[in-house]
Tab-separated table of C-alpha atoms and ligand atoms in Angstrom:
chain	number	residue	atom	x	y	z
A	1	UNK	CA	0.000	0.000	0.000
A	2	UNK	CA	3.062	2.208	0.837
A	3	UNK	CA	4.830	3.015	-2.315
A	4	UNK	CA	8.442	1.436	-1.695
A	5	UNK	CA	9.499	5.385	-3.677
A	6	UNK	CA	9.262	7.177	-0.560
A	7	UNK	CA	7.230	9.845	-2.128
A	8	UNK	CA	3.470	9.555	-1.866
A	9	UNK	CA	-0.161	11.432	-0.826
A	10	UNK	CA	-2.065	9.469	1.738
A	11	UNK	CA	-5.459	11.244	1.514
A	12	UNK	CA	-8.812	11.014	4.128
A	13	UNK	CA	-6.869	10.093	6.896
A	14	UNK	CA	-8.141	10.912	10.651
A	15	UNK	CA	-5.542	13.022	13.009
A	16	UNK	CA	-5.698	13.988	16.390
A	17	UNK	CA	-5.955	17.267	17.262
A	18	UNK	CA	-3.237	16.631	20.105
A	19	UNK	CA	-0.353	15.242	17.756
A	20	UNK	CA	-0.672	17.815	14.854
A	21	UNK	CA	-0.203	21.086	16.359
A	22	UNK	CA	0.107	22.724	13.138
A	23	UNK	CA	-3.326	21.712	11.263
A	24	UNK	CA	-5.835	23.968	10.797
A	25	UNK	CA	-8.819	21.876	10.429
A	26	UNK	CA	-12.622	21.195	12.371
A	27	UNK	CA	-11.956	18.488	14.810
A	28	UNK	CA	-14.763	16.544	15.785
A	29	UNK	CA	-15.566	15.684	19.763
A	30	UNK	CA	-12.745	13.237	20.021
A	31	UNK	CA	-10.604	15.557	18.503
A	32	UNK	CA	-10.433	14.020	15.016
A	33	UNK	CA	-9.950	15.601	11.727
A	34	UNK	CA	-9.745	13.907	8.358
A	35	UNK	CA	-6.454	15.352	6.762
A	36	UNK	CA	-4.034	14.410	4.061
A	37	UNK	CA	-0.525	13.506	4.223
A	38	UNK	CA	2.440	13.735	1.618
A	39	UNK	CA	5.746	12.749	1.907
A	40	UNK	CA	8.747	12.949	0.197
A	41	UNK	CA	12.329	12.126	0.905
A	42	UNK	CA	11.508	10.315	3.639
A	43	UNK	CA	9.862	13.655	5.537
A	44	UNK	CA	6.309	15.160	6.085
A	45	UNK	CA	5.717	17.648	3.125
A	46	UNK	CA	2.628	18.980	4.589
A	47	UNK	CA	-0.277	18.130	6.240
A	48	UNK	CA	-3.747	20.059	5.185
A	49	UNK	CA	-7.243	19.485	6.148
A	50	UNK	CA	-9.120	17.322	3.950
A	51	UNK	CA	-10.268	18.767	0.756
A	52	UNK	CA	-13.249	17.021	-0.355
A	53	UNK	CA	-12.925	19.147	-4.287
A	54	UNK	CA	-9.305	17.501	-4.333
A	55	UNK	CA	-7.957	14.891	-7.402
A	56	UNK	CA	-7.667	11.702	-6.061
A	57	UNK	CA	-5.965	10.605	-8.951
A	58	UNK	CA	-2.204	10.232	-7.398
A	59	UNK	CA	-3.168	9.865	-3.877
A	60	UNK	CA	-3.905	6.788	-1.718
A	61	UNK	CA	-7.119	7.127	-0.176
A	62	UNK	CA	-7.072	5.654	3.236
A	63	UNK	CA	-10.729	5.947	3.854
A	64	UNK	CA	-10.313	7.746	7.293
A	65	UNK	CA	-8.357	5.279	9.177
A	66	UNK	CA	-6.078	6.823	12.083
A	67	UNK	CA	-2.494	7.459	11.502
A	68	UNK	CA	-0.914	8.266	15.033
A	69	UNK	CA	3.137	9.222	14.959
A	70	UNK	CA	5.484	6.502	15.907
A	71	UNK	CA	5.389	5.630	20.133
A	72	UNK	CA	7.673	7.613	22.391
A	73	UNK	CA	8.300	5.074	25.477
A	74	UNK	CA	9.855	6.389	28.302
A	75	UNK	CA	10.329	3.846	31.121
A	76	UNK	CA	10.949	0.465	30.640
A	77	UNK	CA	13.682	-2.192	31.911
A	78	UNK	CA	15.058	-4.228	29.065
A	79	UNK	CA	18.134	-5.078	31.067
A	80	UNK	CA	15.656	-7.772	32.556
A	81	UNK	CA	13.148	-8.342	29.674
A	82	UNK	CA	12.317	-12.020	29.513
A	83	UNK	CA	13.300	-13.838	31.876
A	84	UNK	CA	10.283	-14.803	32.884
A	85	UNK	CA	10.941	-18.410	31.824
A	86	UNK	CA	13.876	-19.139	33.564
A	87	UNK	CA	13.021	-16.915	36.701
A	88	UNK	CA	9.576	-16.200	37.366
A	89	UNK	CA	7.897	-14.500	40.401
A	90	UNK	CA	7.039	-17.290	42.788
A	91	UNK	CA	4.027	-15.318	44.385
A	92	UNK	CA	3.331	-12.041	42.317
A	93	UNK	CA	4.361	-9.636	44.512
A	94	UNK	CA	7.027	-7.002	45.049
A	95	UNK	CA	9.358	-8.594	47.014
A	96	UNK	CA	8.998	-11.857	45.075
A	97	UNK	CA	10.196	-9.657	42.043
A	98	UNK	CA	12.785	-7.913	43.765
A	99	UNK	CA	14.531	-11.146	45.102
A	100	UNK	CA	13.557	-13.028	41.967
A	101	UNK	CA	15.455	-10.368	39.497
A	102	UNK	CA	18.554	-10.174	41.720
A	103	UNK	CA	19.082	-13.900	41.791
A	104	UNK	CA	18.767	-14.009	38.066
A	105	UNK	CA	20.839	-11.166	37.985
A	106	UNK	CA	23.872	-12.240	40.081
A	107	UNK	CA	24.236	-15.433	38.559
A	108	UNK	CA	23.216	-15.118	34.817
A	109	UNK	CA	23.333	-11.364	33.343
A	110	UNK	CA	26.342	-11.808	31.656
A	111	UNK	CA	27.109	-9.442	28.364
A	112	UNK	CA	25.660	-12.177	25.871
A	113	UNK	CA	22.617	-12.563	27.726
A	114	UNK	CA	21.856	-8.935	28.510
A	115	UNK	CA	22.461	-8.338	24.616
A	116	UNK	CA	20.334	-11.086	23.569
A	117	UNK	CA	17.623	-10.033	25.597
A	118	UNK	CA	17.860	-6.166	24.615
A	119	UNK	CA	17.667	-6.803	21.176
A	120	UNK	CA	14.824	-9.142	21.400
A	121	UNK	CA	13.345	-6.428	23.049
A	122	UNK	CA	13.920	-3.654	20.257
A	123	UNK	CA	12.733	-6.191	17.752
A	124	UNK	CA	9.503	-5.981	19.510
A	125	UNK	CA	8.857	-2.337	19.702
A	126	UNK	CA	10.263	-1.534	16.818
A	127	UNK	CA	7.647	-3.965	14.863
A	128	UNK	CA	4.932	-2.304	17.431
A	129	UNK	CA	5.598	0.967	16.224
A	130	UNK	CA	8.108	2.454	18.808
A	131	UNK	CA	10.650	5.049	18.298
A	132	UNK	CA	12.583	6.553	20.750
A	133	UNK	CA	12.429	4.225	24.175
A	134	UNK	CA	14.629	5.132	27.648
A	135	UNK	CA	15.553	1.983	29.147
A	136	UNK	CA	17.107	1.343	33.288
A	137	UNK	CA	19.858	-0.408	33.756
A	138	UNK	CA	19.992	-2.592	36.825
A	139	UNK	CA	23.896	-0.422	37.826
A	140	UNK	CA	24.388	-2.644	41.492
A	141	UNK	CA	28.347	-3.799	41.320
A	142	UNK	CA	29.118	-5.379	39.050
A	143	UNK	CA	26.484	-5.467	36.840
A	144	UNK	CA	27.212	-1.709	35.560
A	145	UNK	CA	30.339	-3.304	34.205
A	146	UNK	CA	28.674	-5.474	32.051
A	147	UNK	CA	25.377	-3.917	31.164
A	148	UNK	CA	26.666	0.011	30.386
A	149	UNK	CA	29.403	-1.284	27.450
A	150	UNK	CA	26.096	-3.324	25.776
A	151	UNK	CA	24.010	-0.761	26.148
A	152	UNK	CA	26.314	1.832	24.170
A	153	UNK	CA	26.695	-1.119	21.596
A	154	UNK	CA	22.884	-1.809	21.178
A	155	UNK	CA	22.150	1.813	20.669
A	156	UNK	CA	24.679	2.476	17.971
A	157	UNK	CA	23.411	-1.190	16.817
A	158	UNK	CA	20.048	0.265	16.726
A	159	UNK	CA	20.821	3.884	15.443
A	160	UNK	CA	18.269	5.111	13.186
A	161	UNK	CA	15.698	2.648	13.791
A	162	UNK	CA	14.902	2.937	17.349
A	163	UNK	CA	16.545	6.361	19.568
A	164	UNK	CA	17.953	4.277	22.960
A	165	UNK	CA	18.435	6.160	26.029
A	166	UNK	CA	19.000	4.477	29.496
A	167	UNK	CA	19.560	5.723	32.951
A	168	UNK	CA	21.202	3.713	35.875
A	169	UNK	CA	19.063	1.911	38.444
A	170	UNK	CA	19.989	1.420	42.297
A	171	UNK	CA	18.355	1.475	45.691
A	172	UNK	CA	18.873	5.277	46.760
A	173	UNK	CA	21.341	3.769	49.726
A	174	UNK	CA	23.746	2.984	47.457
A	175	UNK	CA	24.432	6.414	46.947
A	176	UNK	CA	25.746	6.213	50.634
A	177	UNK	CA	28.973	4.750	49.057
A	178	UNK	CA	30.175	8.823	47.921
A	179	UNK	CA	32.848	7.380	45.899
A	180	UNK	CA	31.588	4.612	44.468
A	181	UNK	CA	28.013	7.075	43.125
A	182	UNK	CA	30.449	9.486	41.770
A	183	UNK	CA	32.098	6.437	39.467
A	184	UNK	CA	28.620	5.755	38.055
A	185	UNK	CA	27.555	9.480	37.798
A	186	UNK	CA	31.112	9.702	35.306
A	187	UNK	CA	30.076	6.887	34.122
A	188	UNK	CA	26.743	7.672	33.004
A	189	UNK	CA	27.768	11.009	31.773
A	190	UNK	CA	30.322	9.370	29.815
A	191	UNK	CA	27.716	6.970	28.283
A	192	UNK	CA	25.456	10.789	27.702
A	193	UNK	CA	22.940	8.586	29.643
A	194	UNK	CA	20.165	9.448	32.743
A	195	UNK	CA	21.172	9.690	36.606
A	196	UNK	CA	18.346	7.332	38.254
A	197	UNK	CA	17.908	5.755	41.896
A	198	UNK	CA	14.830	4.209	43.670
A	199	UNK	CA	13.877	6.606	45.948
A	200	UNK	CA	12.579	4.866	49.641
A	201	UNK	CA	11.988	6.326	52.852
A	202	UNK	CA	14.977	5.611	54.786
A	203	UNK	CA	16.382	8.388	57.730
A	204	UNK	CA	18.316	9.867	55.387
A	205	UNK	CA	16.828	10.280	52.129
A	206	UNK	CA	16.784	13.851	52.192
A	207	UNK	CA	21.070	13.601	52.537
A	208	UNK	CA	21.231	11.555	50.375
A	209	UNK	CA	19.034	13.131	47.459
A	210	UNK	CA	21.279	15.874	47.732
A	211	UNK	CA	23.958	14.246	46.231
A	212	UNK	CA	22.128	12.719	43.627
A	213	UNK	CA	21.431	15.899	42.835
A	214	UNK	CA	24.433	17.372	43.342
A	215	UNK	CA	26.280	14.709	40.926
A	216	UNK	CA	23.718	15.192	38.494
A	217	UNK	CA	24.779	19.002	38.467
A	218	UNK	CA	28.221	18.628	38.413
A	219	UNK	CA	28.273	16.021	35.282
A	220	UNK	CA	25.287	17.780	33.606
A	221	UNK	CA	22.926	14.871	34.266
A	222	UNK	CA	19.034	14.614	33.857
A	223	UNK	CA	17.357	12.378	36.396
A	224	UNK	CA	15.177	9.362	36.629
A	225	UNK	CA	13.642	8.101	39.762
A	226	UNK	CA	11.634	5.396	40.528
A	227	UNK	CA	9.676	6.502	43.598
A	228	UNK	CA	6.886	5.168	46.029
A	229	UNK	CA	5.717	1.871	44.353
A	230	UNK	CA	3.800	0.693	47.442
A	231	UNK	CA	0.555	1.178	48.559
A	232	UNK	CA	1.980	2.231	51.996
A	233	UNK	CA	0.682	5.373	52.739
A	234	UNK	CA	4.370	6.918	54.451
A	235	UNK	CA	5.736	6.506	51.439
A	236	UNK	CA	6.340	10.630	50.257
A	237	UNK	CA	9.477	10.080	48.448
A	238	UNK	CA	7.939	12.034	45.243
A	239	UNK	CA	7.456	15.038	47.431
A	240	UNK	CA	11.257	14.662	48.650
A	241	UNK	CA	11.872	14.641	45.305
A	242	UNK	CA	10.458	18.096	44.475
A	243	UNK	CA	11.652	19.950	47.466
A	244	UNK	CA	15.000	18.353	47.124
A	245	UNK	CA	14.550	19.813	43.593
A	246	UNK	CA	13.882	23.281	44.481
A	247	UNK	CA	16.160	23.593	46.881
A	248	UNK	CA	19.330	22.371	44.942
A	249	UNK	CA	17.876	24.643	42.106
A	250	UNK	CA	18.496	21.922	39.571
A	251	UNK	CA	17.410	22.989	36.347
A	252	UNK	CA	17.616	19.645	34.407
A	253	UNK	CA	15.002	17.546	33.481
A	254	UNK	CA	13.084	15.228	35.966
A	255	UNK	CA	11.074	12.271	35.465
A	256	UNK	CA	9.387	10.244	38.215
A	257	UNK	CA	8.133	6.741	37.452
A	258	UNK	CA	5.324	4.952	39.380
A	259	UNK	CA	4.254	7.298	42.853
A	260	UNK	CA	1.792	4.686	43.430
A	261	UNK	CA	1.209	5.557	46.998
A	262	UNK	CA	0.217	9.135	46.121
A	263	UNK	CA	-2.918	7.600	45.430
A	264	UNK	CA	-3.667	6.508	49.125
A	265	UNK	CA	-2.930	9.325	50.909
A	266	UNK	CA	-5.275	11.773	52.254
A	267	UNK	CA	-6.388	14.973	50.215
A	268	UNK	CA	-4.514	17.531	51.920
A	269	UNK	CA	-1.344	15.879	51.662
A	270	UNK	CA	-1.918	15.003	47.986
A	271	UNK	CA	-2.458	18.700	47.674
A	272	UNK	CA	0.518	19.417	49.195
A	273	UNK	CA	2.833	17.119	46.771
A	274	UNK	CA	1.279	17.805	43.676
A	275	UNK	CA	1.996	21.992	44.334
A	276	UNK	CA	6.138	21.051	45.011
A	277	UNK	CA	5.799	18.665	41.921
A	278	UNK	CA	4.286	21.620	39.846
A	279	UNK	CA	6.385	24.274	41.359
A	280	UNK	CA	9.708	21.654	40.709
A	281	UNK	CA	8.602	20.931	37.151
A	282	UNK	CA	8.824	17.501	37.606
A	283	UNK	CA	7.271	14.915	34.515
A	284	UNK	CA	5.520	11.905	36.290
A	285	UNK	CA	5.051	8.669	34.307
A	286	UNK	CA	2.219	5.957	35.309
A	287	UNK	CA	3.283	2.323	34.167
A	288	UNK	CA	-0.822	1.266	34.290
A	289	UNK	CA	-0.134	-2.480	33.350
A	290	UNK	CA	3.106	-3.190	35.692
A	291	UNK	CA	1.167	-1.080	38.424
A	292	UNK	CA	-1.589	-3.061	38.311
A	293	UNK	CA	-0.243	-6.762	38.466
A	294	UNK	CA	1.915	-5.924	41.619
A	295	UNK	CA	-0.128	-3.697	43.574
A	296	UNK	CA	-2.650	-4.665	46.029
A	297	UNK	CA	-1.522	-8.298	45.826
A	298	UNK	CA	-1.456	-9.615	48.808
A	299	UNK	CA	-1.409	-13.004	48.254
A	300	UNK	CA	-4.248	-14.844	50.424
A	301	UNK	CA	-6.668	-15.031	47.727
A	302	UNK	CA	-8.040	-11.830	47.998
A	303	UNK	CA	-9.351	-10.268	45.121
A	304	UNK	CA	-7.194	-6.370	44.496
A	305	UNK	CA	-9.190	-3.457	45.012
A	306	UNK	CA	-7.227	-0.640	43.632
A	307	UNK	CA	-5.854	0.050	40.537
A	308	UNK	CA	-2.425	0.855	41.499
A	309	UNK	CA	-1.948	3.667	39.605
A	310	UNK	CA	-1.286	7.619	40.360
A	311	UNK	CA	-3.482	10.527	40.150
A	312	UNK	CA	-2.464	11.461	36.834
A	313	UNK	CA	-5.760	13.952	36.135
A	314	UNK	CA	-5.280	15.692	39.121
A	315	UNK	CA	-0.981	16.405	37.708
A	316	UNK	CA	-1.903	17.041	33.964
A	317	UNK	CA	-4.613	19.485	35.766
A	318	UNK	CA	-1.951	21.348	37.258
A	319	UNK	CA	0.439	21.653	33.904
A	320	UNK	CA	2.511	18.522	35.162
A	321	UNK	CA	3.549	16.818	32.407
A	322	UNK	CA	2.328	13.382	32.036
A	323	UNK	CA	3.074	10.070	30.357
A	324	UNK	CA	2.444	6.364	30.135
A	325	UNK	CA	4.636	3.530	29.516
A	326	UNK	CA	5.935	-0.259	29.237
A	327	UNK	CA	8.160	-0.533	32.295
A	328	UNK	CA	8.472	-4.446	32.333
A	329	UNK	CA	8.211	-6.944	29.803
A	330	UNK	CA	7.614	-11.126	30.922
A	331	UNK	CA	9.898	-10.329	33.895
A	332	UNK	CA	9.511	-11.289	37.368
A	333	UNK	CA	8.088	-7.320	37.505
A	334	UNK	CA	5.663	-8.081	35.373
A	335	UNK	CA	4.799	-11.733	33.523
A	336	UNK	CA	3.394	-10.462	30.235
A	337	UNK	CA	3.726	-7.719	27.599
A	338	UNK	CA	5.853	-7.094	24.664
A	339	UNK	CA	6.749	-3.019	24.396
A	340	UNK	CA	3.674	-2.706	22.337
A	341	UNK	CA	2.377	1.040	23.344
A	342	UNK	CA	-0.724	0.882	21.524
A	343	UNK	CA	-1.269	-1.676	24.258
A	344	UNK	CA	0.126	0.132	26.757
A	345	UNK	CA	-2.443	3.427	25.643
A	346	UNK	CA	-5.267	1.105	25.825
A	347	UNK	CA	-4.822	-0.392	28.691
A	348	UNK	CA	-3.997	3.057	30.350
A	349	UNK	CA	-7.670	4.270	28.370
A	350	UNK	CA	-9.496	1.447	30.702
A	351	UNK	CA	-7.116	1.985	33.960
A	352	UNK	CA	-7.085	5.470	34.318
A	353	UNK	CA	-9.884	6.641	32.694
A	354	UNK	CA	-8.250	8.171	29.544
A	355	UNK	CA	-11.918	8.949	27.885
A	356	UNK	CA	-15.037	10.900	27.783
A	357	UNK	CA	-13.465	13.096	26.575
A	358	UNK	CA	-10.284	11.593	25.558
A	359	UNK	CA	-8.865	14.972	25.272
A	360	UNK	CA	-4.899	15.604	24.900
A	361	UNK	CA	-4.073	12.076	26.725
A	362	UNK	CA	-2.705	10.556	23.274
A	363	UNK	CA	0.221	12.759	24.245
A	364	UNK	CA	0.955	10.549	27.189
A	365	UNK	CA	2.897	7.664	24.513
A	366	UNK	CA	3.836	10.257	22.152
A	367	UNK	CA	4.857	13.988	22.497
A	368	UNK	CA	5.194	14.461	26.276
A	369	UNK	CA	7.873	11.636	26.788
A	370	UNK	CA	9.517	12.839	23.801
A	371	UNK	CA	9.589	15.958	25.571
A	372	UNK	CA	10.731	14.928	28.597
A	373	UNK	CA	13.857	12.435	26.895
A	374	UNK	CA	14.665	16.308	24.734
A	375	UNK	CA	13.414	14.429	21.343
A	376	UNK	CA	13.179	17.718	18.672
A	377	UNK	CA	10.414	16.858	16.541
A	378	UNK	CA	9.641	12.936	18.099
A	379	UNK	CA	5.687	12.247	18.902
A	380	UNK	CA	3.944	14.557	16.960
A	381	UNK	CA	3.509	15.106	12.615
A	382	UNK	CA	4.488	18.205	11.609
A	383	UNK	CA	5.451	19.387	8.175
A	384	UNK	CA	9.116	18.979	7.929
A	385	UNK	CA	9.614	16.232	10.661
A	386	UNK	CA	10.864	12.828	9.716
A	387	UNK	CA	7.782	10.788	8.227
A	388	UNK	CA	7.523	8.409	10.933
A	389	UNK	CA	4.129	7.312	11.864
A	390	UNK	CA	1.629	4.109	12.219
A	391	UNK	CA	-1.440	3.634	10.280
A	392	UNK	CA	-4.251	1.765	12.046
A	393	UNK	CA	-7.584	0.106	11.038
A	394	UNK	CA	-9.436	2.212	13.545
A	395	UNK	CA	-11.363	4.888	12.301
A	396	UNK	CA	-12.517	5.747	15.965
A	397	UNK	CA	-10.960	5.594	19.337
A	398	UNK	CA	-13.724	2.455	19.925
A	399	UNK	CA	-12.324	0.862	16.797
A	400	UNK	CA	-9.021	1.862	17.705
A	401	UNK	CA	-8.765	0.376	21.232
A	402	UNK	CA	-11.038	-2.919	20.933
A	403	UNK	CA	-9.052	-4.515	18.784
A	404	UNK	CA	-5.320	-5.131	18.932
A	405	UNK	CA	-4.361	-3.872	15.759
A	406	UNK	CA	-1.854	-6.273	14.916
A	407	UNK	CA	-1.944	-5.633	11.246
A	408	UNK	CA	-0.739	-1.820	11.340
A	409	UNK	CA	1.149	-0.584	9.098
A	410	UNK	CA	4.251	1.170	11.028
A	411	UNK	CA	6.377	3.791	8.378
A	412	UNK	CA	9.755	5.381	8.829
A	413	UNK	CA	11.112	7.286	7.093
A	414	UNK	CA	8.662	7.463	4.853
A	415	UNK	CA	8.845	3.867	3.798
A	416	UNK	CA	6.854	0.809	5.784
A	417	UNK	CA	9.099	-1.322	7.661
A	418	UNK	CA	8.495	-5.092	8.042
A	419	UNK	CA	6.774	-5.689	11.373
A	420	UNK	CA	7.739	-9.054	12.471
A	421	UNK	CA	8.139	-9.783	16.046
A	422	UNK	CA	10.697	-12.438	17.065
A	423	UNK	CA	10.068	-15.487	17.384
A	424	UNK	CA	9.973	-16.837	21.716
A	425	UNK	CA	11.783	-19.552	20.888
A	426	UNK	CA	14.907	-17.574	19.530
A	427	UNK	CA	15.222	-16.937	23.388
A	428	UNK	CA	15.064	-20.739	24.783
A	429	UNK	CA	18.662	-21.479	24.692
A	430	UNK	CA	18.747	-18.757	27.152
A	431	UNK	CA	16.088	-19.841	29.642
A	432	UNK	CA	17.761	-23.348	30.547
B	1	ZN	ZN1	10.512	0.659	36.294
């Protein structure tokens, strides 16, 4: 359907309002508008409104199916991407995964493996429609050894086709080692990656956030924390976050994955955290699918009764930006997925309530992470941006998020790309 040329019209196409900033058209109430698309040299020529009076004659009439641009994902662990067969999570709960992931880790996360396991990975978004994706990378001696060096190679591997970013992962009291942080914060800055720590509330977490902080400022670091995955209502590391924030004065970027507790705590104090996070500019990110597997298990055969997620209306009400994504793929974090953000959107659409009226909350996989990773140009079409994008079967969001649109049609560059996941069983030599 795509001319293999690279130079084509694709006419009566529906775009969101929330991805096109520059089209002047008449959206309807879920902020549709039919449009046309043409591309040449591999870039958006223009986008215009639909023109009913228009010769069809040299375009490709697409008979208002949605074209969304390619998936921005901004958390997600492919460091420990399937290993679900070798290592699963005995119970399904947080601790099962944390224990379950180290073992694994210790014994088996050698350079091969890791690498096998990343690009398996890639494979899989890439075919989904993904690209730009921020990975962690599990940095507890000595795995930052091995897994940093295969990271830089599977970026430059992957160059072009998927833009890799990755930002260390620890338990915040490793920082309490001074010299041993400051090797990984050179480290990272030498690999141009993210500073990242799991924030908990120990006694000193506000000591030692300010020298994550501080390393991130001297070696010019964004930052990546994973904060308050619990349901445990003490847990207020996101607001240490923003205060530490304001008063280091950092002026990097800040993104803050999971702040599942948020959700638990009473109003005021919610109040209270969501003005520092504002005030601190900090981007939160909600990993719907990963949130709800762990959270509220408490393994007795009791049936969960919360979603696990954070109050992500109440932030994008306040300006704070907002995204979903992947976090773990058929790990002992999570036993299912496969880096597929359409899934990841429509699960998020059904967990948190992304509808009636769906809004600007198709920025959440698209332009907002790509904002928050610096991506010029990344999650929204514009005229003049690489021609990047996916084109669906849905002519409506129902259409769109009932089925799971396996037969998309994912372009790059102008040109569509073969979409064929990898096969499991490329992985079983692994799993033994
Ligand atoms: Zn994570």
């Amino acid at each position: 359907m795509i001319p293999p040329s690279g130079s084509y019209r694709l006419a009566n196409i529906r775009l969101h309002r929330s991805l096109t900033p520059g089209l002047a058209a008449a959206f309807d109430p879920d902020g549709f508008a039919l449009a046309d698309i043409s591309v040449a040299d591999g870039k958006i020529a223009s986008i215009v409104a639909r023109a009913k009076s228009k010769a069809e004659a040299d375009a490709i009439d697409l008979a208002g199916r949605i074209v969304l641009p390619c998936f921005v994902d901004c958390h997600t662990h492919i460091d420990k991407g399937h290993i679900w067969p070798r290592k699963p999570n005995p119970d399904g709960t947080f601790m099962g995964a944390l224990n379950a992931t180290g073992a694994d880790r210790t014994t088996r996360w050698n350079a091969e493996d890791v690498a096998r396991r990343m690009d398996f990975s890639l494979r899989s978004a890439y075919a989904h429609g993904t690209k730009a994706m921020r990975t962690h990378l599990d940095s507890v001696p000595p795995q930052e050894e091995i897994s940093w060096p295969v990271f830089e190679a599977m970026r430059e591997k992957w160059r072009g086709r998927i833009d890799l970013q990755a930002a260390c992962l620890l338990g915040i009291e490793g920082v309490r080692d001074k010299a041993w942080f400051e090797r990984l914060a050179k480290r990272v800055a030498a690999a141009k990656g993210v500073l990242g720590v799991v924030t908990y509330m120990v006694p000193d977490l506000e000591e030692l956030l300010d020298q994550v902080f501080a390393q991130a400022i001297k070696h010019g670091l964004d930052l990546d924390f994973h904060a308050d995955e619990t349901d445990d209502v003490a847990a207020m590391s996101l607001k240490k976050i923003a205060e530490a924030s304001l008063w280091n004065g950092f002026e990097g970027n800040i993104l803050v994955g999971h702040c599942c507790s948020l959700a638990r705590q009473p109003d005021l104090e919610v109040l209270d955290t969501l003005d520092k996070v504002a005030k601190a500019r900090l981007a939160v990110v909600s990993l719907p699918m990963c949130n709800l597997y762990l959270q509220d298990r408490r393994n007795n055969h009791t049936t969960p009764r919360w979603r696990g997620v954070t109050l992500l209306h109440e932030m994008k009400a306040r300006g704070i930006k907002v995204a979903v994504a992947s976090d773990n793929t058929r790990d002992p974090f999570y036993a299912y997925g496969d880096l597929d953000m359409l899934e990841v959107y429509r699960m998020a659409t059904r967990i948190l309530h992304f509808d009636h009226p769906v809004g600007d909350w198709p920025k959440a996989v698209a332009a907002t992470p790509a904002e928050v990773m610096r991506l010029d140009g990344a999650g929204i079409l514009a005229a003049g941006s690489s021609a990047d994008f996916i084109i669906f079967k849905g002519r409506s969001w129902t259409e769109l998020l009932s089925r799971p649109e396996s037969d998309r049609i994912v372009v790059r560059e102008g040109r569509a790309i073969e979409c064929q996941l990898p096969d499991y069983a490329e992985l079983d030599e692994l799993m033994v």
